[in-house]
XYZ file of C-alpha atoms in Angstrom:
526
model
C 142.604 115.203 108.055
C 144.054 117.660 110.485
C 144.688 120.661 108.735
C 147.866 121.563 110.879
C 149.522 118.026 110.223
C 149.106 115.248 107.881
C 148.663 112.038 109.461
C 151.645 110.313 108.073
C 154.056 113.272 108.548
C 157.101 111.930 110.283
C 157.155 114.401 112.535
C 154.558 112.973 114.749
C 155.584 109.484 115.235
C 158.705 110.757 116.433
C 157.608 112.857 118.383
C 155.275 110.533 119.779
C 158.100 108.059 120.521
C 159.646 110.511 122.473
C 156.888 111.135 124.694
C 156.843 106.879 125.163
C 160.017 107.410 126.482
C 158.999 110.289 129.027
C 158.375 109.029 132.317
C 156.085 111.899 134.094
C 152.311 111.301 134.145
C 151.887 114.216 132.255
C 152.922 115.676 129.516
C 152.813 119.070 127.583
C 153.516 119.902 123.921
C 155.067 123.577 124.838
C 155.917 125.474 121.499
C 155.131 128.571 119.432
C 151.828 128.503 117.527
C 151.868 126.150 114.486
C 154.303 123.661 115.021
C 151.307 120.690 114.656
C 151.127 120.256 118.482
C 147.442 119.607 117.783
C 147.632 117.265 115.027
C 150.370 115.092 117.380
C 147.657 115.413 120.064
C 145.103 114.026 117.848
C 147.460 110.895 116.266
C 148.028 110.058 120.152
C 144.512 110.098 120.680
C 143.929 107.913 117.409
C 146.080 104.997 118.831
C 144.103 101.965 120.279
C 143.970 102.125 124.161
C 143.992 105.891 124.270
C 141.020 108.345 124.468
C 140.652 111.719 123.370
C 138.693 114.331 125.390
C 137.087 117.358 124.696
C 137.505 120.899 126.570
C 133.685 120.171 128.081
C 135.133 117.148 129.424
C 137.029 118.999 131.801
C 134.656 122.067 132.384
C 133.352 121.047 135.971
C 134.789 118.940 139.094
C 132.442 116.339 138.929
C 132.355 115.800 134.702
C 136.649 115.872 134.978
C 136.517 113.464 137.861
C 133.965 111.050 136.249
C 135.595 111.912 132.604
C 139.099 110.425 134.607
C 137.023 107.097 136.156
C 135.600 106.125 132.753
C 139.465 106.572 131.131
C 140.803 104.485 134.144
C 137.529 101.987 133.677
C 138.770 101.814 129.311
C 141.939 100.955 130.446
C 143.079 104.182 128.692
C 146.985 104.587 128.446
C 146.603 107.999 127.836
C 144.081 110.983 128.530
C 144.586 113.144 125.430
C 143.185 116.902 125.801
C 142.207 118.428 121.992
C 142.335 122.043 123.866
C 144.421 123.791 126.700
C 142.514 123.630 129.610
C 141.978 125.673 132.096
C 144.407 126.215 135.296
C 141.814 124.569 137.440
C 141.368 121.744 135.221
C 144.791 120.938 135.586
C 145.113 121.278 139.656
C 142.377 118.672 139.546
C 144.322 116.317 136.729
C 146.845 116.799 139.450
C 145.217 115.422 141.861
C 142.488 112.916 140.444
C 144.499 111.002 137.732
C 144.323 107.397 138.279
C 147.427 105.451 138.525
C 149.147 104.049 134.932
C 146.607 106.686 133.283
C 148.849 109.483 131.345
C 147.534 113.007 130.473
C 148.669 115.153 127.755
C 147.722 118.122 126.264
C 149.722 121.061 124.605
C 149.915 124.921 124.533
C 151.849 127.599 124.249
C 152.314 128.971 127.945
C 154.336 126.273 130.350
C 151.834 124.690 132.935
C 152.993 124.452 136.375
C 151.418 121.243 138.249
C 152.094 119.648 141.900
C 151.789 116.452 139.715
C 155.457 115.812 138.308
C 155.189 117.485 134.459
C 157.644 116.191 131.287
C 157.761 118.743 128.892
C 158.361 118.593 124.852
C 160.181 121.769 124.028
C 160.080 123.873 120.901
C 163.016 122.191 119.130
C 161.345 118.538 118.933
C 158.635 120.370 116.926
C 160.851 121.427 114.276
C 160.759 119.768 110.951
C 164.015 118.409 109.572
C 164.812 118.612 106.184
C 163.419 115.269 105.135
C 160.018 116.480 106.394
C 160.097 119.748 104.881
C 160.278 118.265 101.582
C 157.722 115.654 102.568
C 155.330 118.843 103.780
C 156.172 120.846 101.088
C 155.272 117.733 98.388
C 151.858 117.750 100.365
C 151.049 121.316 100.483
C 152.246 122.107 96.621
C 152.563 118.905 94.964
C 156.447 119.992 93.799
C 159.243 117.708 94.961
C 162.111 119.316 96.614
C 165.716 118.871 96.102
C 167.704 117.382 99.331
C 169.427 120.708 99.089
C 166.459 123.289 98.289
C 165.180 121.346 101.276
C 168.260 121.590 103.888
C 168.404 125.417 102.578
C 164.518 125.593 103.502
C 164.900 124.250 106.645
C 167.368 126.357 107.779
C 165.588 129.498 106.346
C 162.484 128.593 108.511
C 163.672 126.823 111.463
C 161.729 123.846 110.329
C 158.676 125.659 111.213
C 155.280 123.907 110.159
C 152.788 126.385 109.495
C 154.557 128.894 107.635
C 155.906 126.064 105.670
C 152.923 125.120 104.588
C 151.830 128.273 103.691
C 155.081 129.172 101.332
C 154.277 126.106 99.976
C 150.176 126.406 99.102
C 151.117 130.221 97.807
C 152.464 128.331 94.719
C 154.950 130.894 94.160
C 158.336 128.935 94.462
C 161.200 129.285 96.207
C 163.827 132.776 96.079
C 166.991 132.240 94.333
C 168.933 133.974 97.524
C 166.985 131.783 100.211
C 166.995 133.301 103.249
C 163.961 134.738 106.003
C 164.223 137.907 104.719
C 163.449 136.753 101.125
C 160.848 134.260 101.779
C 158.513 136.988 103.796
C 156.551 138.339 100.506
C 153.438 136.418 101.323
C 150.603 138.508 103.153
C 149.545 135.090 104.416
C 152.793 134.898 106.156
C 152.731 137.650 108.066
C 148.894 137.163 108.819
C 149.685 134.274 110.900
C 152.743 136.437 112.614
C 150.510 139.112 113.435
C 147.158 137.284 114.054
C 148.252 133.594 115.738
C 152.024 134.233 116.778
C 151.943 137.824 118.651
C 148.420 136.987 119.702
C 149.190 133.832 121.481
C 151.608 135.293 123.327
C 150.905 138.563 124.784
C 152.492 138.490 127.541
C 155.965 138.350 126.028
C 157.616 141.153 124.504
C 158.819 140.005 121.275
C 159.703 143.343 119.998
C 161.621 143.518 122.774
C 163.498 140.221 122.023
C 164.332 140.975 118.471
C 166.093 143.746 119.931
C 168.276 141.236 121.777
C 167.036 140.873 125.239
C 168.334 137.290 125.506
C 167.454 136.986 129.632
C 163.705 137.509 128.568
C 164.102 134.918 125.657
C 165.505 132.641 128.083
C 163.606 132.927 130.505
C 160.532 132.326 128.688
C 161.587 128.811 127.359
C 161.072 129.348 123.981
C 163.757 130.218 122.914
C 165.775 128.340 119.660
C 169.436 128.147 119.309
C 171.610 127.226 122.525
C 172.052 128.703 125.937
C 175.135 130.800 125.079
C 172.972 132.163 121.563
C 169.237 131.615 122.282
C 166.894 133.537 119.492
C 163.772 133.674 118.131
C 162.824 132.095 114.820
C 164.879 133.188 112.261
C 161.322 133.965 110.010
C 159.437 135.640 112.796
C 163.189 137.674 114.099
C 163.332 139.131 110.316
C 159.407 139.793 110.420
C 159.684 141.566 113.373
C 162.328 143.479 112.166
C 160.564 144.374 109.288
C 157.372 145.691 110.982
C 159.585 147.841 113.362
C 161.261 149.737 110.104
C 157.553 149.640 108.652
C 156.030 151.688 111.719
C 159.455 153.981 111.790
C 159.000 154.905 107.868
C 155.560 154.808 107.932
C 153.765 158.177 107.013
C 152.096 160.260 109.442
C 147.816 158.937 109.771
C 148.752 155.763 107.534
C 148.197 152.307 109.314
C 149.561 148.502 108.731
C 146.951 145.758 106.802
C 147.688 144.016 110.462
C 146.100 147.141 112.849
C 143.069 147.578 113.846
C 140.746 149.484 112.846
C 137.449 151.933 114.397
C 134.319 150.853 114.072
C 134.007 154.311 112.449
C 136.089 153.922 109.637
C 138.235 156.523 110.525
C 141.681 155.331 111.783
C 142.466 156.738 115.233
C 145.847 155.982 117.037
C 144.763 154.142 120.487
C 146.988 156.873 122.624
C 144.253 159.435 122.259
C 142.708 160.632 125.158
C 138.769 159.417 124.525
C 135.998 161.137 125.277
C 134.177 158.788 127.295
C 135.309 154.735 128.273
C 137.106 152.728 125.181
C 136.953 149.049 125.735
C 137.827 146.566 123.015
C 137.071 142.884 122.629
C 138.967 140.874 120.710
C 136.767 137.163 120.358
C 138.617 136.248 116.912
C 141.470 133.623 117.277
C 142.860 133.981 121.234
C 140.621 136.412 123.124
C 141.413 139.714 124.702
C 139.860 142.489 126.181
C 141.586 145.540 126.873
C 140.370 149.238 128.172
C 141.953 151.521 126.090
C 144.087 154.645 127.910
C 146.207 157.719 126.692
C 149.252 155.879 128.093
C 148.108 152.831 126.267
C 146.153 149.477 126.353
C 145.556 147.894 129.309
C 144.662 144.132 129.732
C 141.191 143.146 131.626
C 141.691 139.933 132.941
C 139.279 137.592 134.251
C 140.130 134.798 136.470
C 136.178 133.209 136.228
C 135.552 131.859 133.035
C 131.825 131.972 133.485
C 132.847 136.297 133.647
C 134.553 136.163 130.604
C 131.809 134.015 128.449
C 129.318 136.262 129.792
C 130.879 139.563 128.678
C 131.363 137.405 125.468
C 127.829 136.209 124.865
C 126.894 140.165 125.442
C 129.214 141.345 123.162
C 128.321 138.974 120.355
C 124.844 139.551 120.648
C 121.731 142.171 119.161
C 122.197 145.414 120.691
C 124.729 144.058 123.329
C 122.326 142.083 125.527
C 120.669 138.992 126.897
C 118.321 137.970 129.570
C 118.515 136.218 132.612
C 117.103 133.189 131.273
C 119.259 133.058 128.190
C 122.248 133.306 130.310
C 121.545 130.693 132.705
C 120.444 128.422 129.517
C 123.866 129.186 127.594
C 126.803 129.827 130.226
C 125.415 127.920 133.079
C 124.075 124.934 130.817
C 124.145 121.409 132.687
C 124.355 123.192 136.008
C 122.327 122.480 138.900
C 119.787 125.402 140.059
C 121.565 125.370 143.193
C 124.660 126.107 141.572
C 122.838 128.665 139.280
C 121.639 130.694 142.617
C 125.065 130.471 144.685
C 126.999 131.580 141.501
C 125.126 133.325 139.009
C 125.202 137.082 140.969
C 128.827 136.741 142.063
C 130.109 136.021 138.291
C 127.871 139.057 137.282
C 129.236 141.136 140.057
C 132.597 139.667 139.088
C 132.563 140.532 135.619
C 131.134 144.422 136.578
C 133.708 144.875 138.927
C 136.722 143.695 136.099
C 134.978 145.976 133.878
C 135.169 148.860 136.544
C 138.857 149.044 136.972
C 140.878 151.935 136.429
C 137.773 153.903 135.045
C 138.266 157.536 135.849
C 134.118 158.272 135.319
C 131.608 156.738 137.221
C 130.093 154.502 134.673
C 128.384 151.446 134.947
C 129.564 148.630 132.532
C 126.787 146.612 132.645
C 123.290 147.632 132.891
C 119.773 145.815 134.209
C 116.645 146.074 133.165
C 113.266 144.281 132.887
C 115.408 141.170 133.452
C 117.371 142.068 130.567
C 121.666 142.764 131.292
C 123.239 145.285 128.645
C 126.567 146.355 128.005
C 126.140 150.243 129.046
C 126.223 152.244 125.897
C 127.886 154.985 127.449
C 131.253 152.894 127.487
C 132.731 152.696 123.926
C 132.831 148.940 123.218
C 134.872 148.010 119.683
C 133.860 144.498 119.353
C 135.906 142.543 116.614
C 132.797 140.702 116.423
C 130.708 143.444 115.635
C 133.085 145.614 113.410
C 133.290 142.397 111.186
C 129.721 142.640 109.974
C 129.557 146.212 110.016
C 132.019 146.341 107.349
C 131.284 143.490 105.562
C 127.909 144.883 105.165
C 129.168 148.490 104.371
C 131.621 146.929 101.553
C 128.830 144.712 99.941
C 126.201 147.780 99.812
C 129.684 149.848 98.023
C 130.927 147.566 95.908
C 128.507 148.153 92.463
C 128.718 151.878 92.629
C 132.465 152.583 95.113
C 134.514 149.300 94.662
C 137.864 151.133 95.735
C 135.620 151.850 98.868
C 134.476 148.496 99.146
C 138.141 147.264 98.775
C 139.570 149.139 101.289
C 136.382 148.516 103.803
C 136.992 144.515 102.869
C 140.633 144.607 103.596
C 140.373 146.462 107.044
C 137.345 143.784 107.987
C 140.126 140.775 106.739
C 142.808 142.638 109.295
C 140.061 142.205 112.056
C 140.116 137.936 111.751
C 142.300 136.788 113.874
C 141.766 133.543 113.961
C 138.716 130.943 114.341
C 135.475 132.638 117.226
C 136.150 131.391 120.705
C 137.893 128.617 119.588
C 138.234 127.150 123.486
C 134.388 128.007 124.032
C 132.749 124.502 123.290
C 129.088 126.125 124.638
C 125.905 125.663 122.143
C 125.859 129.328 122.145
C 129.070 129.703 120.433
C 128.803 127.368 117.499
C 126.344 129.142 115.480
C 128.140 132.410 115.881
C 131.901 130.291 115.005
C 129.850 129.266 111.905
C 128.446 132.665 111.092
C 131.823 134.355 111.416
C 133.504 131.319 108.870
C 131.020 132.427 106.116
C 131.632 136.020 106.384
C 135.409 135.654 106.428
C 135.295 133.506 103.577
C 132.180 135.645 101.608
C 134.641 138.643 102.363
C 138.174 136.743 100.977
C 135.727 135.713 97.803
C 134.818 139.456 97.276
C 137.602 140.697 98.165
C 139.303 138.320 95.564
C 136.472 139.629 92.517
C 137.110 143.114 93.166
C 140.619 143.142 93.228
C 140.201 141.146 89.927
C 138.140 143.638 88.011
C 140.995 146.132 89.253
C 143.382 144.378 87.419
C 145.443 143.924 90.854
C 146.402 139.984 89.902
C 148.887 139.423 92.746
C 146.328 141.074 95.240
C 143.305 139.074 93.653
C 145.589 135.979 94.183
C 146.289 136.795 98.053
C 142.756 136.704 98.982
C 141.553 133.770 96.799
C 144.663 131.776 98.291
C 143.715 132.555 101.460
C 139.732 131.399 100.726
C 141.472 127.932 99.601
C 143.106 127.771 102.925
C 140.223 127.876 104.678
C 137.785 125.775 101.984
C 140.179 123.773 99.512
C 137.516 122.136 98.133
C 136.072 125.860 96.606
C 136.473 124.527 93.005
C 135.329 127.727 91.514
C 138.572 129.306 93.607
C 140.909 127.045 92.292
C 139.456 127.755 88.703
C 140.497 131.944 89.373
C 143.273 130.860 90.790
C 144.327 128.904 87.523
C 143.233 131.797 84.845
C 145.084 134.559 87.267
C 148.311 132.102 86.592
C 147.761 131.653 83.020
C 147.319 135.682 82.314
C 151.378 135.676 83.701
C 151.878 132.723 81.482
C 152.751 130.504 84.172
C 151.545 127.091 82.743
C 153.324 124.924 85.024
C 151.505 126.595 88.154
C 147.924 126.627 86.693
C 148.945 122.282 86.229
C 149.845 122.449 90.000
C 146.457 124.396 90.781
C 144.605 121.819 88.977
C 146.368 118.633 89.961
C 145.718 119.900 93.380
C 142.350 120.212 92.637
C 141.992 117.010 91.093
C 143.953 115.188 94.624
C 141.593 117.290 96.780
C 138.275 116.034 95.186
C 139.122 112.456 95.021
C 140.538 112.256 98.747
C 138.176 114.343 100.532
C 135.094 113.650 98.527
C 136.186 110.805 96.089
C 134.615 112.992 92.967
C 136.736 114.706 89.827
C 136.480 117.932 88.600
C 133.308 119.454 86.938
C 133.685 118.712 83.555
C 133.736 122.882 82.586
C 136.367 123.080 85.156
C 138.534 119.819 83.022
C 137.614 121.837 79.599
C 138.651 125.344 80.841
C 141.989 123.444 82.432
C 142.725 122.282 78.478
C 142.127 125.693 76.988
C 144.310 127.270 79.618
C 146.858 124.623 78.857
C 146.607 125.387 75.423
């Protein structure tokens, strides 16, 4: 099951009908972050005559134009892309795809093609009421009323994701239903901060909830009409409520969302450093920025071989690799001759994007013996890195400092963003997509325990929520869960917890409960 989108949800046969009806030869699902374009992408791949393809399907000329010929050979109706791909990919969808074969893939950044594009704008995303009540009866197991779920629907724009995560946080709905009132869970505003801003930084949303309307026009996104275009109504009053936040906010105190140093210490980015700051961000969509008194500034890299390399580096022991491990894992399935003519220029690529703007004469990437290093003399804060650093810090404090071990566990949850290189299909990457998984959800359990012993219920309950979002099947989870709801003497939710439980099992793995788990249900019933 796609986690974004149940399969029968009605919102994806109709928005699959509407597609039907598009004539263009491609089309793009072109929305904010969490509106299920992936889950629509993967029903129209599901349909007989179509064929789904992966982002290595597209990665070179020659495995793109022989991934179109087989389509065209299948009779394929569609061409059906699980990932954005990449600007070149496109240009050569624009020019290689066979006649009567249709592509489509989604995103949140409008392609532009010489091949005639249809587009599916944000408002055919949006839920209506019916399916909020049929999403929130999936994600909570409560039934709506028509008008609890007209009222939700206008609250939230009909906005999947954070529907579904009011509705797993099993806390109900406000009397007074409005954004402003449904914002109280932390998940909420983890997906703002971590999916929403970072998917698109390129447009200033601060600067929209302000009321620039010509840049939320012009960007496409916008909801509403022409005359009274907006943002969503839950990310507009989230917005709002982190600009107050950073206004009132003492002097030296930071947000759960910022980022913090490596060194534990929290240090506002506009200081002047002493040497070269440069900071990779490789959880959820990737960014690298070199950090400046007058403030961040991105590094972009036009090669994608560049960026993967810096990547592989940064995720790696001690910052480095050798030749021979990156030929094996960036340049994998290529040709030696395409090795030699390439391999030099992408490293003299990714140097010179590294280079720009710095003030001392430092080289960002070192060789030696064969082996290429990030220089240490550049200050590189590596989400990557910082992760395990204080994942391991919090485990080795958490017996004899667990306020210390809270605090480093809840700075380390700030720093996941989202999934490792999702877009980065290369062997290389998988291992280190697993290994980050386990530590975010080691880190939610602990987090969850500590909290606990603290007697902090509602904070315990954030981070064991959050664990079930990312592994529902965690029976022992769903078991806290279900005591934390008992000790406020909310019976009906600790049913909820359990008959969710109880669907999970039997769908996913067609098992019940352990039979402790069935016996501590009764007593907590009791």
């Amino acid at each position: 099951m796609n986690p974004e989108l149940p399969p029968a949800l009605p919102h994806a046969a109709r928005v699959l009908r509407r597609m039907a009806l598009l004539e263009a030869p491609v089309v793009q699902l072109w929305s904010w972050p969490g509106t299920g374009k992936s889950g629509i992408l993967a029903a129209l791949a599901a349909e007989e005559g179509n064929v789904g393809l992966s982002l290595g399907d597209t990665e070179s000329a020659a495995r793109w134009r022989s991934t179109l010929g087989r389509a065209r050979e299948m009779g394929a109706r569609w061409a059906v892309l699980s990932a954005p791909p990449s600007a070149a990919a496109l240009d050569r969808a624009a020019r290689w795809l066979p006649p009567g074969l249709r592509l489509a893939f989604a995103g949140v950044e409008r392609a532009t093609l010489s091949l005639r594009t249809a587009y599916v704008y944000p408002p055919a995303l949006l839920l209506d009421s019916a399916e909020v009540r049929e999403v929130w009866w999936t994600a909570s197991g409560v039934k709506l009323a028509r008008e609890d779920a007209a009222a939700l629907r206008a609250a939230t724009d009909g906005w999947l994701r954070p529907l579904r995560i009011l509705a797993a946080s099993g806390r109900g709905l406000p009397r007074d239903l409005t954004p402003e009132s449904l914002l109280g869970d932390s998940a909420l505003g983890g997906f703002f901060s971590s999916e929403v801003l970072v998917a698109l930084p390129a447009l200033d949303l601060e600067a929209w909830a302000e009321g620039d309307e010509e840049a939320l026009v012009a960007s496409g996104l916008a909801l509403g009409d022409e005359d009274h275009p907006r943002l969503p109504l839950l990310l507009a009053a989230w917005l709002k409520r982190r600009s107050v936040g950073a206004k009132t906010r003492p002097p030296g105190r930071r947000s759960p969302g910022e980022v913090e140093r490596s060194s534990g210490a929290p240090v506002a980015d506009s200081a002047v450093p002493e040497r070269p700051v440069v900071r990779v961000a490789l959880f959820g969509r990737p960014q690298v920025e070199r950090l400046t008194a007058a403030g961040p500034v991105p590094i972009r890299f036009p090669l994608r071989r560049a960026f993967q390399t810096l990547a592989l580096l940064a995720s790696s022991p001690e910052l480095s690799a050798s030749r021979d491990q990156l030929v094996e894992e960036i340049w994998a399935g290529a040709s030696p001759a395409e090795v030699e003519r390439n391999f030099h220029p992408t490293l003299s690529h990714l140097r010179r994007a590294l280079a720009a703007g710095l003030k001392a004469k430092v080289a960002p990437l070192l060789l030696a013996d064969g082996v290429y290093r990030l220089n240490p003399e550049i200050e590189w804060r590596i989400d990557w890195a910082e992760l395990g650093a204080l994942t391991a810090r919090a485990r080795a404090e958490a017996a004899a400092r667990p306020e210390a071990a809270v605090d480093l566990l809840r700075r380390a949850w700030a720093l996941y963003r989202g999934t490792f290189l999702p877009r980065v299909d290369g062997d290389w990457a998988a291992p280190r997509r697993d290994k980050a998984q386990r530590t975010y959800q080691e880190l939610l359990k602990s987090l969850g325990d500590l909290e606990l012993a603290a007697g902090r219920s509602e904070a315990a309950l954030d981070a064991y929520r959050a664990l079930l979002v990312e592994d529902p099947l965690e029976e022992r989870v769903h078991v806290a869960v279900m005591r934390l709801y008992a000790g406020e003497g909310r019976r009906d939710l600790v049913r909820r917890q359990y008959d969710r439980l109880c669907s999970l099992l039997l769908g996913e793995l067609g098992l019940q409960p352990l039979d402790e788990t069935t016996r501590e249900f009764h007593q907590l019933m009791a």
